[in-house]
CSV table of C-alpha atoms in Angstrom, one decimal:
chain,number,residue,atom,x,y,z
A,1,MET,CA,-71.6,-31.9,-37.0
A,2,SER,CA,-70.5,-35.9,-35.5
A,3,HIS,CA,-70.1,-36.2,-32.0
A,4,GLY,CA,-68.6,-40.5,-32.8
A,5,ALA,CA,-69.3,-42.7,-29.7
A,6,PRO,CA,-70.1,-42.1,-27.1
A,7,LYS,CA,-67.7,-41.6,-23.8
A,8,PRO,CA,-67.9,-45.4,-22.0
A,9,MET,CA,-68.7,-44.6,-18.0
A,10,LYS,CA,-66.0,-45.0,-16.1
A,11,ASN,CA,-67.5,-47.4,-13.0
A,12,PRO,CA,-70.7,-49.2,-14.2
A,13,ALA,CA,-70.8,-51.0,-11.9
A,14,LYS,CA,-70.6,-48.1,-9.2
A,15,ALA,CA,-73.4,-46.1,-11.9
A,16,LEU,CA,-75.6,-50.4,-10.9
A,17,ARG,CA,-75.2,-49.6,-7.1
A,18,GLY,CA,-76.2,-46.0,-7.4
A,19,ILE,CA,-79.3,-46.9,-9.1
A,20,MET,CA,-80.1,-50.1,-6.4
A,21,MET,CA,-79.0,-47.7,-3.2
A,22,GLY,CA,-82.0,-45.0,-5.4
A,23,THR,CA,-84.2,-48.4,-5.5
A,24,LEU,CA,-84.4,-49.1,-1.3
A,25,ILE,CA,-84.9,-45.2,-1.0
A,26,MET,CA,-87.9,-45.3,-2.6
A,27,GLU,CA,-88.9,-48.8,-1.2
A,28,ALA,CA,-88.6,-46.9,2.2
A,29,ILE,CA,-90.3,-43.6,1.1
A,30,VAL,CA,-93.3,-46.4,-0.8
A,31,VAL,CA,-93.0,-48.6,2.5
A,32,ALA,CA,-93.7,-45.4,4.9
A,33,LEU,CA,-96.2,-43.9,2.9
A,34,ALA,CA,-98.3,-47.3,3.9
A,35,LEU,CA,-98.3,-45.6,7.5
A,36,PRO,CA,-101.7,-43.5,6.8
A,37,VAL,CA,-103.5,-46.2,5.6
A,38,VAL,CA,-101.9,-48.6,8.3
A,39,ALA,CA,-102.9,-45.3,10.9
A,40,LYS,CA,-106.5,-45.2,8.6
A,41,LEU,CA,-107.4,-48.9,8.1
A,42,GLY,CA,-104.8,-50.9,10.5
A,43,GLY,CA,-106.3,-50.6,14.2
A,44,GLY,CA,-103.5,-47.4,14.1
A,45,ILE,CA,-99.8,-46.7,14.1
A,46,GLY,CA,-98.9,-48.1,17.4
A,47,THR,CA,-100.5,-51.5,16.0
A,48,THR,CA,-98.1,-54.3,15.2
A,49,GLY,CA,-99.0,-53.6,11.6
A,50,GLY,CA,-97.8,-50.2,12.3
A,51,VAL,CA,-94.1,-51.1,14.2
A,52,LEU,CA,-94.0,-53.3,11.3
A,53,VAL,CA,-94.3,-50.7,8.7
A,54,ALA,CA,-92.2,-48.5,10.6
A,55,VAL,CA,-89.2,-51.1,11.5
A,56,LEU,CA,-89.3,-51.9,7.5
A,57,ALA,CA,-89.0,-47.8,5.3
A,58,VAL,CA,-85.9,-47.2,8.6
A,59,ALA,CA,-84.2,-50.9,7.9
A,60,MET,CA,-84.5,-50.0,4.3
A,61,LEU,CA,-83.5,-46.7,4.3
A,62,LEU,CA,-80.5,-47.8,6.5
A,63,SER,CA,-79.8,-50.4,4.9
A,64,SER,CA,-79.3,-48.4,1.3
A,65,GLY,CA,-76.1,-47.1,2.3
A,66,LEU,CA,-74.9,-50.8,2.5
A,67,ILE,CA,-74.9,-51.3,-0.7
A,68,ARG,CA,-71.7,-50.4,-1.2
A,69,PHE,CA,-70.2,-53.5,-0.2
A,70,PRO,CA,-70.8,-56.8,-1.7
A,71,TRP,CA,-72.7,-58.5,1.2
A,72,GLY,CA,-75.1,-55.0,1.2
A,73,VAL,CA,-77.4,-56.5,-2.3
A,74,TRP,CA,-78.5,-59.8,0.0
A,75,VAL,CA,-78.9,-57.3,2.5
A,76,ALA,CA,-81.4,-56.0,0.2
A,77,VAL,CA,-82.4,-59.1,-0.6
A,78,ALA,CA,-84.0,-60.0,2.8
A,79,LEU,CA,-85.7,-57.0,3.2
A,80,GLN,CA,-88.2,-58.1,0.5
A,81,VAL,CA,-88.6,-61.6,1.6
A,82,ALA,CA,-89.1,-59.6,5.0
A,83,MET,CA,-91.8,-57.7,3.0
A,84,ILE,CA,-93.1,-60.1,1.7
A,85,ALA,CA,-93.9,-62.2,4.6
A,86,ALA,CA,-94.9,-59.2,6.7
A,87,GLY,CA,-98.6,-59.4,4.0
A,88,PHE,CA,-99.2,-62.3,6.8
A,89,VAL,CA,-99.6,-59.3,9.1
A,90,VAL,CA,-100.2,-55.8,6.3
A,91,PHE,CA,-101.7,-57.0,3.6
A,92,THR,CA,-100.1,-54.3,1.5
A,93,LEU,CA,-97.0,-54.7,2.7
A,94,GLY,CA,-97.4,-58.6,1.3
A,95,VAL,CA,-98.1,-57.1,-2.5
A,96,LEU,CA,-95.8,-54.1,-2.1
A,97,GLY,CA,-93.3,-57.1,-1.2
A,98,VAL,CA,-93.7,-58.8,-4.5
A,99,ILE,CA,-93.4,-55.9,-6.5
A,100,PHE,CA,-90.2,-55.2,-5.6
A,101,ALA,CA,-89.5,-58.5,-5.6
A,102,LEU,CA,-89.8,-58.7,-9.1
A,103,ILE,CA,-87.6,-55.0,-9.0
A,104,TRP,CA,-84.5,-56.9,-7.8
A,105,ALA,CA,-84.7,-59.6,-8.8
A,106,TYR,CA,-84.4,-57.5,-12.6
A,107,LEU,CA,-81.7,-55.5,-10.5
A,108,LEU,CA,-80.1,-59.0,-9.8
A,109,TRP,CA,-80.8,-60.0,-13.3
A,110,LEU,CA,-78.7,-56.9,-14.4
A,111,ARG,CA,-76.5,-57.3,-12.1
A,112,ARG,CA,-75.2,-60.4,-13.5
A,113,GLU,CA,-75.2,-59.6,-16.8
A,114,LEU,CA,-72.7,-56.2,-16.3
A,115,ALA,CA,-70.0,-59.0,-14.4
A,116,ARG,CA,-69.9,-61.2,-17.3
A,117,SER,CA,-69.7,-57.6,-19.8
A,118,LEU,CA,-67.1,-56.8,-17.8
A,119,ALA,CA,-64.9,-60.3,-17.8
A,120,ALA,CA,-65.5,-60.3,-21.6
A,121,ALA,CA,-64.5,-57.3,-22.2
A,122,ALA,CA,-60.7,-57.5,-19.7
A,123,ALA,CA,-59.9,-61.0,-20.9
A,124,ALA,CA,-60.4,-59.0,-25.4
A,125,ASP,CA,-57.9,-56.8,-23.4
A,126,GLN,CA,-55.9,-59.5,-22.7
A,127,GLY,CA,-56.1,-62.0,-25.2
């Protein structure tokens, strides 16, 4: 019972954008889960730390929709920089920022490799 070669994806770049969107949404959830920690250990949700956590979580959630634009990925990268910088106010955010920055570095590497692969396939089709 052979099924032959698997069907290629219709648009692998779109699939990668979906993964990036999902990563930002997941990151927003993880950051939002830091709110109870800040509420108990960081002086409360109304403090600078609490407001910072909430703003970053909402910004990540909203910017997930921007990934479809070429510059949207750089908005996500800027949010990682903001997360790491926020570590000076809420240490946990800095740690999460480093972890997610590594994930985004990998996603950007995948994006570059995908672009190379698609360019090589297009060149092979023409030549």
